[in-house]
Amino acid sequence: MTSSGDTFLPRVELTDDTPLLTNKAAAGGATATANANIALVKYWGKADEDLIIPRTSSLSLTLEGLETTSSVCFREDSTQDRLFIDDVERHGKALNRVSALLDLVREQAGVQAGAVVTSRNTVPYEAGLASSSSAFAALALAASHAAGLRLNDTELSRLARRGSGSASRSVFGGLAVWHAGHDDASSYAEAVDCPLDLAIVVVLISGKPKKISSREAMRRSVETSDLYDAWVRANPRDLERALKAVKAGDITALGEVAQGNFLGMHATMMTAKPPVMYWMPGSVEALQAVDELRQDGLPAWATMDAGPNVKVLTTAADARRVEDELRLRLPRCAIHTHLAGPGVRLL
């Protein structure tokens, strides 16, 4: 797996006479890499759809090995944006979301040019593995830098949030808490000191794009699930318990909060109208396997996002044994371990 360099970037040729921004943008644009994060205390549902202000604060772990590398090049000869993801030009919703974030950068930087955005992923696209968290964190840093902006971590987190809420957390390495806030200025993430050496073992049930987007599933849960309000009311307590467990270095307490929080989130989906069911038979099998590992004395707690794949919280010291044991129990699944990863960075 490559972690840096041009091997990530699609071959989108820019000729020598292609006019680039010269007043504010860095020559040749900018390239940034960000890692996906997995929420241990979840964000699910928006208080403000346009600003992506969440109804709940959240806690996440940024992971090594699940990366998006994006390059942004503003071009004075065009006002249109072009987007290439994994060598394929994208249109429709994907391009519209990217252009919306670029518009925020253009407005702040005083730039009117269109941009060519190229992106490569080691995260399955739209498969419930938080690809949008790494994608929009990388885009936020690359685009702002290419446009001549030099944002601090809070400003960058707020910008990334406008592309995808979870991207606000991928600005930071390791553990990060996203404060829900109540407006654009107060809704941002920040790093959390962690004495625990954490790891996530990912059990890949399916890498295919999901049929119902996270945004649609969130909206449906918020508007129609009878359990949603109760889950939101429980969130401050869950977050407080999780942060207390982190500070105390108590992996058991943290794991219990994480597993309970995700089950509550999925309960809101299952009771939505019509219901949203991301679980597959392999998901249930994996959840049962994780419970068996814990009964056998291994520190292992499950969590899931908006997709069928199961992530297992454990310690770095126990991760290899957890992975090996899961391989024995789930021979048909691809299983990989990811340690805590770094925050977003320029290449």
Coordinates of C-alpha atoms in Angstrom, one line a residue:
M1 CA 0.0 0.0 0.0
T2 CA 1.3 3.4 -1.0
S3 CA 0.9 6.2 1.5
S4 CA 2.2 9.1 -0.5
G5 CA 3.3 10.1 -4.0
D6 CA 1.9 10.6 -7.4
T7 CA 1.0 6.9 -7.8
F8 CA -2.4 7.7 -6.2
L9 CA -3.4 10.2 -8.8
P10 CA -5.4 9.5 -12.0
R11 CA -3.6 10.3 -15.2
V12 CA -5.4 13.6 -16.0
E13 CA -3.1 15.4 -18.4
L14 CA -2.6 19.1 -18.1
T15 CA -0.6 20.6 -21.0
D16 CA 2.2 23.0 -20.5
D17 CA 0.1 25.9 -21.7
T18 CA -2.8 25.2 -19.4
P19 CA -3.4 28.5 -17.5
L20 CA -3.3 28.0 -13.7
L21 CA -4.2 30.5 -11.0
T22 CA -1.1 32.7 -10.3
N23 CA -2.5 35.4 -8.0
K24 CA -3.3 33.3 -4.9
A25 CA -3.1 29.6 -5.8
A26 CA 0.0 27.5 -5.3
A27 CA 1.7 26.7 -8.6
G28 CA 0.4 23.4 -9.9
G29 CA -2.4 23.2 -7.3
A30 CA -2.1 21.1 -4.2
T31 CA -2.4 17.5 -3.1
A32 CA -3.4 16.2 0.3
T33 CA -4.0 12.8 2.0
A34 CA -6.5 12.1 4.7
N35 CA -7.5 8.9 6.6
A36 CA -11.0 7.7 7.2
N37 CA -12.3 7.6 10.8
I38 CA -14.7 5.2 12.6
A39 CA -17.1 6.8 15.1
L40 CA -17.2 5.1 18.5
V41 CA -20.0 7.5 19.7
K42 CA -22.0 8.2 16.5
Y43 CA -23.2 11.1 14.6
W44 CA -26.6 10.3 13.1
G45 CA -28.9 13.0 11.9
K46 CA -28.6 16.7 11.2
A47 CA -30.1 19.7 13.0
D48 CA -29.2 21.8 9.9
E49 CA -29.1 20.1 6.5
D50 CA -27.4 22.9 4.7
L51 CA -24.6 23.6 7.2
I52 CA -24.4 19.9 8.3
I53 CA -24.8 20.7 12.0
P54 CA -25.4 17.4 13.7
R55 CA -28.0 16.6 16.4
T56 CA -25.4 14.9 18.5
S57 CA -21.7 15.3 19.3
S58 CA -19.5 12.3 18.4
L59 CA -16.2 10.6 19.1
S60 CA -14.1 8.8 16.5
L61 CA -10.8 7.1 15.8
T62 CA -8.8 8.0 12.6
L63 CA -7.3 4.9 11.1
E64 CA -4.1 4.2 9.2
G65 CA -4.5 2.3 5.8
L66 CA -7.9 3.8 4.9
E67 CA -6.9 6.8 2.9
T68 CA -8.0 9.2 0.2
T69 CA -5.4 11.3 -1.7
S70 CA -6.8 14.2 -3.6
S71 CA -5.3 16.8 -5.9
V72 CA -6.9 20.1 -6.8
C73 CA -5.9 22.3 -9.6
F74 CA -7.7 25.6 -10.3
R75 CA -7.8 26.6 -14.0
E76 CA -8.4 30.1 -15.3
D77 CA -9.5 28.8 -18.7
S78 CA -12.7 27.2 -17.3
T79 CA -15.4 27.9 -14.7
Q80 CA -16.5 24.2 -14.7
D81 CA -15.3 21.7 -12.2
R82 CA -14.3 18.2 -13.2
L83 CA -14.0 15.2 -10.8
F84 CA -12.1 12.0 -11.3
I85 CA -12.3 9.3 -8.6
D86 CA -10.1 6.2 -9.1
D87 CA -9.5 7.0 -12.7
V88 CA -13.2 7.4 -13.6
E89 CA -14.8 10.8 -14.3
R90 CA -17.8 11.4 -12.0
H91 CA -20.9 13.5 -12.6
G92 CA -24.2 14.0 -10.8
K93 CA -24.3 13.9 -7.0
A94 CA -20.6 13.2 -6.5
L95 CA -19.5 16.2 -8.6
N96 CA -22.2 18.4 -7.1
R97 CA -21.0 17.7 -3.6
V98 CA -17.4 18.5 -4.5
S99 CA -18.3 21.7 -6.4
A100 CA -20.4 22.9 -3.3
L101 CA -17.2 22.6 -1.1
L102 CA -15.1 24.2 -3.8
D103 CA -17.6 27.1 -4.0
L104 CA -17.0 27.8 -0.3
V105 CA -13.3 27.9 -0.9
R106 CA -13.7 30.1 -4.0
E107 CA -15.9 32.5 -2.1
Q108 CA -13.4 32.8 0.8
A109 CA -10.3 33.1 -1.5
G110 CA -11.8 35.4 -4.1
V111 CA -11.3 32.8 -6.9
Q112 CA -13.7 32.2 -9.7
A113 CA -11.9 29.5 -11.7
G114 CA -13.1 25.9 -12.1
A115 CA -11.0 23.1 -10.8
V116 CA -9.8 19.6 -11.8
V117 CA -10.1 17.3 -8.8
T118 CA -8.5 13.9 -8.9
S119 CA -8.9 11.4 -6.1
R120 CA -7.7 7.9 -5.2
N121 CA -8.9 5.7 -2.4
T122 CA -7.9 2.7 -0.4
V123 CA -11.4 2.8 1.1
P124 CA -14.2 1.1 -0.8
Y125 CA -16.3 3.9 -2.3
E126 CA -19.8 4.3 -0.7
A127 CA -19.6 0.9 1.0
G128 CA -20.2 2.1 4.6
L129 CA -16.5 2.4 5.4
A130 CA -16.5 6.1 5.9
S131 CA -14.9 7.0 2.6
S132 CA -16.5 10.4 2.7
S133 CA -14.7 11.3 5.9
S134 CA -11.3 10.9 4.3
A135 CA -12.4 12.2 0.9
F136 CA -13.7 15.6 2.1
A137 CA -10.9 16.1 4.6
A138 CA -8.4 15.7 1.9
L139 CA -10.4 17.8 -0.5
A140 CA -10.8 20.6 2.1
L141 CA -7.0 20.9 2.7
A142 CA -6.0 20.5 -1.0
A143 CA -8.6 23.0 -2.3
S144 CA -7.9 25.6 0.4
H145 CA -4.2 25.4 -0.1
A146 CA -4.5 25.5 -3.9
A147 CA -6.6 28.6 -3.6
G148 CA -4.0 30.3 -1.3
L149 CA -5.8 29.9 2.0
R150 CA -3.9 28.8 5.1
L151 CA -6.5 27.6 7.5
N152 CA -5.9 26.5 11.1
D153 CA -7.2 23.1 12.3
T154 CA -10.5 24.5 13.6
E155 CA -11.2 26.4 10.3
L156 CA -10.2 23.3 8.3
S157 CA -12.5 21.1 10.4
R158 CA -15.4 23.4 9.8
L159 CA -14.7 23.5 6.1
A160 CA -14.4 19.7 5.8
R161 CA -17.7 19.4 7.7
R162 CA -19.5 21.2 4.9
G163 CA -18.6 18.4 2.6
S164 CA -19.3 15.5 4.9
G165 CA -19.9 15.7 8.7
S166 CA -17.6 12.9 9.6
A167 CA -14.8 14.6 7.6
S168 CA -14.5 17.3 10.3
R169 CA -13.0 14.5 12.5
S170 CA -10.5 13.2 9.9
V171 CA -8.6 16.5 10.1
F172 CA -7.1 15.0 13.2
G173 CA -5.2 11.8 13.9
G174 CA -6.1 9.3 16.6
L175 CA -9.2 10.1 18.7
A176 CA -11.2 13.2 17.9
V177 CA -14.4 14.7 19.3
W178 CA -16.8 16.6 17.0
H179 CA -18.7 19.2 19.0
A180 CA -22.2 19.4 17.6
G181 CA -22.5 23.1 18.2
H182 CA -25.4 25.2 17.0
D183 CA -24.1 27.1 14.1
D184 CA -21.2 27.1 11.6
A185 CA -18.7 28.6 14.0
S186 CA -19.4 26.3 16.9
S187 CA -19.6 23.0 15.1
Y188 CA -16.1 21.6 14.7
A189 CA -13.8 18.7 15.8
E190 CA -10.7 18.7 17.9
A191 CA -8.1 16.1 19.0
V192 CA -8.5 14.0 22.2
D193 CA -5.5 12.8 24.2
C194 CA -5.6 9.1 24.5
P195 CA -3.4 6.9 26.8
L196 CA -4.9 3.8 25.1
D197 CA -3.2 2.3 22.1
L198 CA -6.4 1.4 20.0
A199 CA -7.0 -0.5 16.9
I200 CA -9.9 -1.4 14.7
V201 CA -10.3 -4.8 13.0
V202 CA -12.5 -4.4 9.9
V203 CA -14.6 -7.3 8.8
L204 CA -15.6 -6.6 5.2
I205 CA -19.0 -8.1 4.6
S206 CA -19.5 -6.3 1.3
G207 CA -17.5 -3.7 -0.6
K208 CA -20.4 -2.8 -3.0
P209 CA -22.0 0.6 -2.9
K210 CA -25.0 0.7 -0.6
K211 CA -28.5 1.1 -2.1
I212 CA -29.6 3.8 0.4
S213 CA -27.2 6.7 1.1
S214 CA -26.3 7.7 4.6
R215 CA -28.0 11.0 4.1
E216 CA -31.3 9.4 3.1
A217 CA -31.0 6.9 6.0
M218 CA -30.3 9.7 8.5
R219 CA -33.2 11.8 7.2
R220 CA -35.6 8.9 7.3
S221 CA -34.5 8.0 10.9
V222 CA -34.9 11.5 12.2
E223 CA -38.3 12.1 10.6
T224 CA -40.0 8.7 11.2
S225 CA -38.3 6.5 13.9
D226 CA -40.1 6.5 17.2
L227 CA -36.7 5.6 18.8
Y228 CA -34.7 8.4 17.4
D229 CA -35.3 11.1 20.0
A230 CA -34.5 8.6 22.8
W231 CA -31.2 7.8 21.1
V232 CA -30.3 11.5 20.8
R233 CA -31.1 12.1 24.5
A234 CA -28.8 9.2 25.5
N235 CA -25.9 10.7 23.4
P236 CA -24.5 13.2 26.0
R237 CA -24.3 10.4 28.6
D238 CA -22.6 8.1 26.1
L239 CA -20.1 10.7 25.1
E240 CA -19.3 11.6 28.7
R241 CA -18.8 7.9 29.6
A242 CA -16.6 7.3 26.6
L243 CA -14.4 10.3 27.3
K244 CA -14.1 9.3 30.9
A245 CA -13.1 5.8 29.8
V246 CA -10.5 7.2 27.5
K247 CA -9.0 9.4 30.2
A248 CA -8.8 6.4 32.6
G249 CA -7.4 4.1 29.9
D250 CA -10.3 1.7 30.4
I251 CA -10.8 -0.2 27.1
T252 CA -13.7 -2.2 28.6
A253 CA -15.8 0.8 29.5
L254 CA -15.0 2.4 26.1
G255 CA -16.0 -0.8 24.2
E256 CA -19.2 -1.1 26.1
V257 CA -20.3 2.4 25.2
A258 CA -19.3 2.0 21.6
Q259 CA -21.2 -1.2 21.1
G260 CA -24.3 0.1 22.8
N261 CA -24.2 3.4 20.9
F262 CA -24.1 1.7 17.5
L263 CA -26.9 -0.7 18.3
G264 CA -29.1 2.2 19.3
M265 CA -28.3 4.0 16.1
H266 CA -29.2 1.0 14.0
A267 CA -32.4 0.5 16.0
T268 CA -33.5 4.0 14.8
M269 CA -32.9 2.9 11.2
M270 CA -34.7 -0.4 11.6
T271 CA -37.7 1.4 13.1
A272 CA -37.8 4.1 10.4
K273 CA -40.7 4.1 7.9
P274 CA -39.9 2.5 5.6
P275 CA -37.1 0.7 7.5
V276 CA -33.5 0.9 6.6
M277 CA -31.7 -2.4 7.0
Y278 CA -28.0 -2.4 6.2
W279 CA -27.3 -5.6 8.0
M280 CA -26.6 -8.7 5.9
P281 CA -26.5 -12.3 7.1
G282 CA -22.7 -12.0 7.3
S283 CA -23.1 -8.9 9.5
V284 CA -25.0 -10.9 12.1
E285 CA -22.5 -13.8 11.9
A286 CA -19.7 -11.3 12.5
L287 CA -21.5 -9.7 15.5
Q288 CA -22.0 -13.1 17.1
A289 CA -18.3 -13.9 16.5
V290 CA -17.2 -10.7 18.3
D291 CA -19.4 -11.6 21.3
E292 CA -17.8 -15.0 21.4
L293 CA -14.3 -13.6 21.4
R294 CA -15.2 -11.3 24.3
Q295 CA -16.7 -14.3 26.2
D296 CA -13.3 -16.1 25.6
G297 CA -11.5 -13.2 27.3
L298 CA -10.4 -11.1 24.3
P299 CA -11.0 -7.3 24.4
A300 CA -13.3 -7.0 21.4
W301 CA -16.4 -4.8 20.9
A302 CA -18.3 -4.3 17.6
T303 CA -19.5 -1.2 15.9
M304 CA -21.1 -0.5 12.6
D305 CA -21.8 2.6 10.5
A306 CA -24.3 3.0 7.7
G307 CA -23.4 -0.2 5.9
P308 CA -23.1 -4.0 6.4
N309 CA -19.4 -4.1 7.5
V310 CA -18.5 -4.7 11.1
K311 CA -15.6 -2.9 12.8
V312 CA -14.1 -4.4 16.0
L313 CA -12.6 -2.1 18.6
T314 CA -9.7 -3.6 20.5
T315 CA -6.2 -2.7 21.6
A316 CA -3.1 -2.6 19.3
A317 CA -1.5 -5.4 21.4
D318 CA -4.5 -7.7 21.0
A319 CA -5.4 -6.8 17.4
R320 CA -3.5 -9.6 15.7
R321 CA -5.0 -12.3 17.9
V322 CA -8.5 -10.8 17.4
E323 CA -7.9 -10.8 13.6
D324 CA -6.6 -14.4 13.6
E325 CA -9.6 -15.6 15.7
L326 CA -12.1 -13.8 13.4
R327 CA -10.5 -15.4 10.3
L328 CA -11.1 -18.8 11.8
R329 CA -14.7 -18.0 12.6
L330 CA -15.4 -16.0 9.4
P331 CA -13.4 -17.7 6.6
R332 CA -15.4 -16.1 3.8
C333 CA -14.7 -12.5 4.9
A334 CA -11.8 -10.2 4.2
I335 CA -10.4 -9.1 7.6
H336 CA -7.8 -6.3 8.1
T337 CA -6.4 -4.5 11.2
H338 CA -6.0 -0.8 11.3
L339 CA -4.1 1.1 14.0
A340 CA -4.6 4.7 14.9
G341 CA -3.7 6.9 11.9
P342 CA -2.5 10.4 11.3
G343 CA -4.5 13.6 10.5
V344 CA -4.8 15.2 7.1
R345 CA -1.6 16.4 5.6
L346 CA -0.2 18.0 2.4
L347 CA 2.0 16.0 0.0

